[in-house]
Amino acid sequence: MKIDAHQHFWLYDPVRDAWISEEMQAIRRNFLPNDIGQILKDNGFDGCVAVQADQSPQETAFLLELAQVYALIKGIVGWVDLFASDIDEQLAAYKQHPKVKGFRHIVEGEGNPDFLHQDGFLRGMEALTKHSYTYDLLIRPRHYASTLKCVAANPQQAFMLDHIAKPPIKTQEFTEWADFIGELANFSNVHCKISGLATEADWKHWKLDDFSIYIEHVIQCFGKDRVLFGSDWPVCLLAGTYEDSIRIVEDKLADFNQDELNGFWGDNAVKFYGLT
């Protein structure tokens, strides 16, 4: 099964979606599965993982509603308040919705560098592990240290690093990010989405070579069985087409054999998220 492991859907709301700034006019509108279904089919994909873009229980409910209508949504990474006193009960209730595979918080928007290592958050993480849910990591450099602490404290939790931790591709800085990736990849319970890269580059003038050192480093550190593809559609449209998100990675996979390619383009996502 060929899977795009990172897509978003929304009914655009200028207040709720204030993160979509003036320079992001291209995505200031509704994006629903009908808008991507034919594109996925044209590129040989069987479906996608829908990932939260808003931090509310209503977001998870919205994605669940879409998944009931659109078969292309194979799994959902929703949002839940991991600090909630009733987190255990909330997660137990989600078990009646098998397409909910995991959860994410937009940690990159949190100013607290220790967000991922707060006592309340770690209690929520223990509940995730108990109920066998995955957790997607969306971070910035200020969160590197607490990310490593959080992962070290939760060796049984399945983590997915989104967008290879958003390296500074536009400026071609490398060392700080590369050192972090090397440390994080030492934890075998962490996987990595090679996704959302064009929007970290110069939106109008990126070249395929701009991404080489970052993708090669991630593959070298995580290995071929812990990396997988995600487009970050529709956010990727800020810097190119859906096909561009494929081109950015496909020419970096020359030494993958067929089984490894099958893993990268879908099987690794199926295994990590438990897709059917």
CSV table of C-alpha atoms in Angstrom, one decimal:
chain,number,residue,atom,x,y,z
A,1,MET,CA,0.0,0.0,0.0
A,2,LYS,CA,1.4,3.4,-1.0
A,3,ILE,CA,0.6,6.0,1.7
A,4,ASP,CA,1.2,9.8,2.0
A,5,ALA,CA,1.8,9.9,5.7
A,6,HIS,CA,1.2,13.6,6.3
A,7,GLN,CA,-1.8,15.5,5.0
A,8,HIS,CA,-4.1,18.2,6.4
A,9,PHE,CA,-7.7,19.0,5.8
A,10,TRP,CA,-9.6,22.1,7.0
A,11,LEU,CA,-12.6,24.4,6.5
A,12,TYR,CA,-10.7,27.7,6.6
A,13,ASP,CA,-11.5,30.0,9.5
A,14,PRO,CA,-9.5,33.3,9.6
A,15,VAL,CA,-9.6,33.4,13.4
A,16,ARG,CA,-8.9,29.8,14.2
A,17,ASP,CA,-6.4,29.5,11.4
A,18,ALA,CA,-4.5,32.8,12.1
A,19,TRP,CA,-1.2,30.9,11.6
A,20,ILE,CA,-2.0,31.1,7.9
A,21,SER,CA,-0.4,34.5,7.3
A,22,GLU,CA,-0.8,37.1,4.5
A,23,GLU,CA,2.1,35.5,2.6
A,24,MET,CA,0.2,32.2,2.7
A,25,GLN,CA,-2.7,33.3,0.5
A,26,ALA,CA,-2.4,30.0,-1.6
A,27,ILE,CA,-3.8,28.0,1.4
A,28,ARG,CA,-6.3,30.5,2.7
A,29,ARG,CA,-9.2,28.4,1.6
A,30,ASN,CA,-10.9,25.1,2.3
A,31,PHE,CA,-9.0,21.9,1.7
A,32,LEU,CA,-10.9,18.6,1.7
A,33,PRO,CA,-10.3,15.0,0.5
A,34,ASN,CA,-12.0,15.7,-2.8
A,35,ASP,CA,-9.3,18.3,-3.5
A,36,ILE,CA,-6.5,15.7,-3.3
A,37,GLY,CA,-8.2,12.4,-4.2
A,38,GLN,CA,-7.4,12.4,-7.9
A,39,ILE,CA,-3.9,13.7,-7.4
A,40,LEU,CA,-3.2,10.9,-5.0
A,41,LYS,CA,-4.6,8.4,-7.6
A,42,ASP,CA,-2.5,10.0,-10.4
A,43,ASN,CA,0.6,9.5,-8.3
A,44,GLY,CA,-0.2,5.9,-7.4
A,45,PHE,CA,-1.1,6.5,-3.7
A,46,ASP,CA,-3.7,4.4,-2.0
A,47,GLY,CA,-4.4,6.8,0.8
A,48,CYS,CA,-3.1,9.1,3.4
A,49,VAL,CA,-2.7,9.8,7.1
A,50,ALA,CA,-4.7,12.9,8.1
A,51,VAL,CA,-2.8,15.0,10.7
A,52,GLN,CA,-4.3,17.6,13.0
A,53,ALA,CA,-3.9,21.3,12.2
A,54,ASP,CA,-5.9,22.8,15.1
A,55,GLN,CA,-5.6,22.1,18.8
A,56,SER,CA,-9.1,21.2,19.9
A,57,PRO,CA,-11.2,18.1,20.4
A,58,GLN,CA,-13.3,19.4,17.6
A,59,GLU,CA,-10.4,18.9,15.2
A,60,THR,CA,-10.2,15.2,15.9
A,61,ALA,CA,-14.0,14.9,15.5
A,62,PHE,CA,-13.8,16.7,12.2
A,63,LEU,CA,-11.1,14.3,10.9
A,64,LEU,CA,-13.2,11.4,12.1
A,65,GLU,CA,-16.2,12.7,10.2
A,66,LEU,CA,-14.1,13.0,7.0
A,67,ALA,CA,-12.7,9.5,7.5
A,68,GLN,CA,-16.2,8.0,7.7
A,69,VAL,CA,-16.9,9.5,4.2
A,70,TYR,CA,-13.6,9.3,2.4
A,71,ALA,CA,-11.9,5.9,2.3
A,72,LEU,CA,-8.6,7.5,1.2
A,73,ILE,CA,-8.1,8.6,4.9
A,74,LYS,CA,-6.4,5.4,6.3
A,75,GLY,CA,-5.5,6.8,9.7
A,76,ILE,CA,-5.8,9.9,11.8
A,77,VAL,CA,-3.2,11.7,14.0
A,78,GLY,CA,-5.6,13.9,16.1
A,79,TRP,CA,-5.3,16.2,19.0
A,80,VAL,CA,-6.0,15.6,22.7
A,81,ASP,CA,-5.0,17.5,25.8
A,82,LEU,CA,-2.3,15.4,27.3
A,83,PHE,CA,-2.4,17.6,30.4
A,84,ALA,CA,-6.1,16.7,31.1
A,85,SER,CA,-6.8,15.1,34.4
A,86,ASP,CA,-9.1,12.6,32.5
A,87,ILE,CA,-6.7,11.8,29.7
A,88,ASP,CA,-6.9,8.1,30.4
A,89,GLU,CA,-10.7,8.1,30.0
A,90,GLN,CA,-10.5,10.2,26.8
A,91,LEU,CA,-8.0,7.9,25.2
A,92,ALA,CA,-10.0,4.9,26.2
A,93,ALA,CA,-13.1,6.4,24.5
A,94,TYR,CA,-11.1,6.9,21.3
A,95,LYS,CA,-10.7,3.2,21.0
A,96,GLN,CA,-14.2,3.0,19.5
A,97,HIS,CA,-12.7,4.9,16.5
A,98,PRO,CA,-10.0,2.5,15.0
A,99,LYS,CA,-8.9,5.1,12.5
A,100,VAL,CA,-7.5,7.3,15.3
A,101,LYS,CA,-3.9,6.0,15.4
A,102,GLY,CA,-2.1,8.7,17.4
A,103,PHE,CA,-2.0,12.3,18.5
A,104,ARG,CA,0.1,15.5,18.0
A,105,HIS,CA,0.5,18.9,19.6
A,106,ILE,CA,2.0,21.8,17.7
A,107,VAL,CA,4.9,22.1,20.0
A,108,GLU,CA,6.8,24.3,17.5
A,109,GLY,CA,4.4,27.1,18.5
A,110,GLU,CA,5.2,26.7,22.2
A,111,GLY,CA,7.7,29.2,23.7
A,112,ASN,CA,8.5,26.9,26.6
A,113,PRO,CA,11.6,25.0,25.6
A,114,ASP,CA,10.8,22.3,28.2
A,115,PHE,CA,7.2,21.8,27.0
A,116,LEU,CA,7.8,18.1,26.2
A,117,HIS,CA,9.3,17.4,29.6
A,118,GLN,CA,6.7,18.9,31.9
A,119,ASP,CA,5.3,16.6,34.6
A,120,GLY,CA,1.8,16.9,33.2
A,121,PHE,CA,2.8,16.2,29.7
A,122,LEU,CA,4.8,13.2,30.7
A,123,ARG,CA,1.8,11.8,32.5
A,124,GLY,CA,-0.2,12.2,29.4
A,125,MET,CA,2.6,10.4,27.4
A,126,GLU,CA,2.3,7.5,29.8
A,127,ALA,CA,-1.4,7.3,29.0
A,128,LEU,CA,-0.6,7.3,25.3
A,129,THR,CA,1.7,4.4,25.7
A,130,LYS,CA,-0.8,2.5,27.8
A,131,HIS,CA,-3.4,2.8,25.1
A,132,SER,CA,-1.0,2.1,22.3
A,133,TYR,CA,-1.3,5.4,20.5
A,134,THR,CA,1.5,7.0,18.5
A,135,TYR,CA,2.8,10.5,19.0
A,136,ASP,CA,4.0,12.9,16.3
A,137,LEU,CA,6.8,15.3,17.2
A,138,LEU,CA,6.5,18.8,15.6
A,139,ILE,CA,9.4,20.9,17.1
A,140,ARG,CA,11.8,23.7,16.6
A,141,PRO,CA,15.5,23.9,17.8
A,142,ARG,CA,14.5,25.3,21.2
A,143,HIS,CA,12.8,22.0,21.9
A,144,TYR,CA,15.7,19.7,21.0
A,145,ALA,CA,16.8,19.1,24.6
A,146,SER,CA,13.4,18.4,26.0
A,147,THR,CA,12.6,16.2,23.0
A,148,LEU,CA,15.6,14.0,23.8
A,149,LYS,CA,14.6,13.9,27.5
A,150,CYS,CA,11.0,13.0,26.7
A,151,VAL,CA,11.9,10.2,24.3
A,152,ALA,CA,14.5,8.9,26.8
A,153,ALA,CA,11.8,8.8,29.5
A,154,ASN,CA,9.3,6.9,27.3
A,155,PRO,CA,11.2,4.0,25.7
A,156,GLN,CA,8.0,2.1,25.0
A,157,GLN,CA,6.3,5.0,23.2
A,158,ALA,CA,6.2,5.1,19.4
A,159,PHE,CA,7.3,8.5,18.2
A,160,MET,CA,7.2,10.0,14.7
A,161,LEU,CA,9.4,13.0,14.0
A,162,ASP,CA,7.5,15.3,11.6
A,163,HIS,CA,9.3,17.2,8.7
A,164,ILE,CA,12.7,15.9,9.8
A,165,ALA,CA,12.6,18.5,12.6
A,166,LYS,CA,12.3,21.4,10.1
A,167,PRO,CA,16.0,22.1,9.3
A,168,PRO,CA,17.1,25.5,8.2
A,169,ILE,CA,17.3,24.6,4.5
A,170,LYS,CA,16.9,28.2,3.3
A,171,THR,CA,20.2,29.2,4.9
A,172,GLN,CA,21.8,25.7,4.5
A,173,GLU,CA,22.8,25.6,8.2
A,174,PHE,CA,23.4,22.1,9.2
A,175,THR,CA,25.5,21.3,12.3
A,176,GLU,CA,23.1,21.9,15.2
A,177,TRP,CA,20.2,20.2,13.4
A,178,ALA,CA,22.4,17.3,12.3
A,179,ASP,CA,23.8,16.7,15.8
A,180,PHE,CA,20.2,16.5,17.2
A,181,ILE,CA,19.1,14.1,14.5
A,182,GLY,CA,22.1,11.9,15.3
A,183,GLU,CA,21.1,11.8,19.0
A,184,LEU,CA,17.4,11.3,18.4
A,185,ALA,CA,17.9,8.5,15.9
A,186,ASN,CA,19.8,6.5,18.6
A,187,PHE,CA,16.3,5.8,20.1
A,188,SER,CA,14.9,2.9,18.1
A,189,ASN,CA,11.3,3.8,19.0
A,190,VAL,CA,11.5,7.0,16.9
A,191,HIS,CA,10.7,7.1,13.2
A,192,CYS,CA,11.0,10.1,10.9
A,193,LYS,CA,8.8,11.6,8.1
A,194,ILE,CA,10.7,13.0,5.2
A,195,SER,CA,8.1,15.6,4.7
A,196,GLY,CA,7.4,19.4,4.5
A,197,LEU,CA,10.8,20.2,3.2
A,198,ALA,CA,10.0,22.8,0.4
A,199,THR,CA,8.5,25.2,2.9
A,200,GLU,CA,11.7,25.2,4.9
A,201,ALA,CA,13.6,26.3,1.8
A,202,ASP,CA,13.3,29.4,-0.3
A,203,TRP,CA,9.7,29.1,-1.5
A,204,LYS,CA,10.4,30.6,-4.9
A,205,HIS,CA,13.9,29.6,-5.7
A,206,TRP,CA,14.7,26.2,-4.2
A,207,LYS,CA,16.6,23.6,-6.1
A,208,LEU,CA,16.6,19.8,-5.6
A,209,ASP,CA,20.2,19.9,-4.4
A,210,ASP,CA,19.2,22.2,-1.5
A,211,PHE,CA,17.7,19.2,0.3
A,212,SER,CA,20.4,16.6,-0.4
A,213,ILE,CA,22.5,16.9,2.8
A,214,TYR,CA,19.4,16.9,5.0
A,215,ILE,CA,17.7,13.9,3.5
A,216,GLU,CA,21.0,11.9,3.2
A,217,HIS,CA,21.7,12.6,6.9
A,218,VAL,CA,18.3,11.5,8.1
A,219,ILE,CA,18.5,8.2,6.1
A,220,GLN,CA,22.0,7.5,7.3
A,221,CYS,CA,20.9,8.1,11.0
A,222,PHE,CA,17.5,6.5,11.1
A,223,GLY,CA,18.1,3.8,8.5
A,224,LYS,CA,15.8,2.9,5.6
A,225,ASP,CA,13.2,1.1,7.7
A,226,ARG,CA,12.4,4.1,10.0
A,227,VAL,CA,11.9,6.8,7.3
A,228,LEU,CA,8.8,7.4,5.3
A,229,PHE,CA,7.2,9.9,2.9
A,230,GLY,CA,4.8,12.7,3.7
A,231,SER,CA,3.8,15.6,1.5
A,232,ASP,CA,2.5,18.0,4.1
A,233,TRP,CA,-0.3,18.9,1.6
A,234,PRO,CA,-1.7,21.5,1.3
A,235,VAL,CA,1.0,23.5,3.2
A,236,CYS,CA,3.5,22.2,0.6
A,237,LEU,CA,1.6,24.2,-2.1
A,238,LEU,CA,3.2,27.4,-0.7
A,239,ALA,CA,6.5,26.3,-2.3
A,240,GLY,CA,5.5,24.1,-5.2
A,241,THR,CA,3.2,21.4,-6.5
A,242,TYR,CA,2.3,18.1,-4.9
A,243,GLU,CA,4.5,16.4,-7.5
A,244,ASP,CA,7.4,18.7,-6.3
A,245,SER,CA,7.1,17.2,-2.8
A,246,ILE,CA,7.7,13.8,-4.5
A,247,ARG,CA,10.6,15.0,-6.7
A,248,ILE,CA,12.4,16.4,-3.7
A,249,VAL,CA,12.9,13.0,-2.2
A,250,GLU,CA,12.7,10.4,-5.0
A,251,ASP,CA,16.1,11.3,-6.5
A,252,LYS,CA,17.7,10.7,-3.1
A,253,LEU,CA,16.6,7.0,-3.0
A,254,ALA,CA,18.9,5.6,-5.6
A,255,ASP,CA,20.5,3.0,-3.4
A,256,PHE,CA,17.1,1.7,-2.0
A,257,ASN,CA,16.2,-1.8,-3.2
A,258,GLN,CA,12.5,-2.5,-4.1
A,259,ASP,CA,11.6,-3.7,-0.6
A,260,GLU,CA,13.1,-0.5,0.9
A,261,LEU,CA,11.3,1.7,-1.6
A,262,ASN,CA,8.0,-0.1,-0.8
A,263,GLY,CA,8.8,0.7,2.8
A,264,PHE,CA,9.6,4.3,2.3
A,265,TRP,CA,6.5,5.0,0.1
A,266,GLY,CA,4.0,3.2,2.3
A,267,ASP,CA,4.9,0.0,4.1
A,268,ASN,CA,6.8,1.8,6.9
A,269,ALA,CA,3.7,4.1,7.5
A,270,VAL,CA,1.4,1.1,7.5
A,271,LYS,CA,3.5,-0.7,10.1
A,272,PHE,CA,4.1,2.4,12.3
A,273,TYR,CA,0.5,3.6,12.4
A,274,GLY,CA,-1.2,0.2,12.1
A,275,LEU,CA,-3.0,1.1,8.9
A,276,THR,CA,-5.3,-1.3,7.0
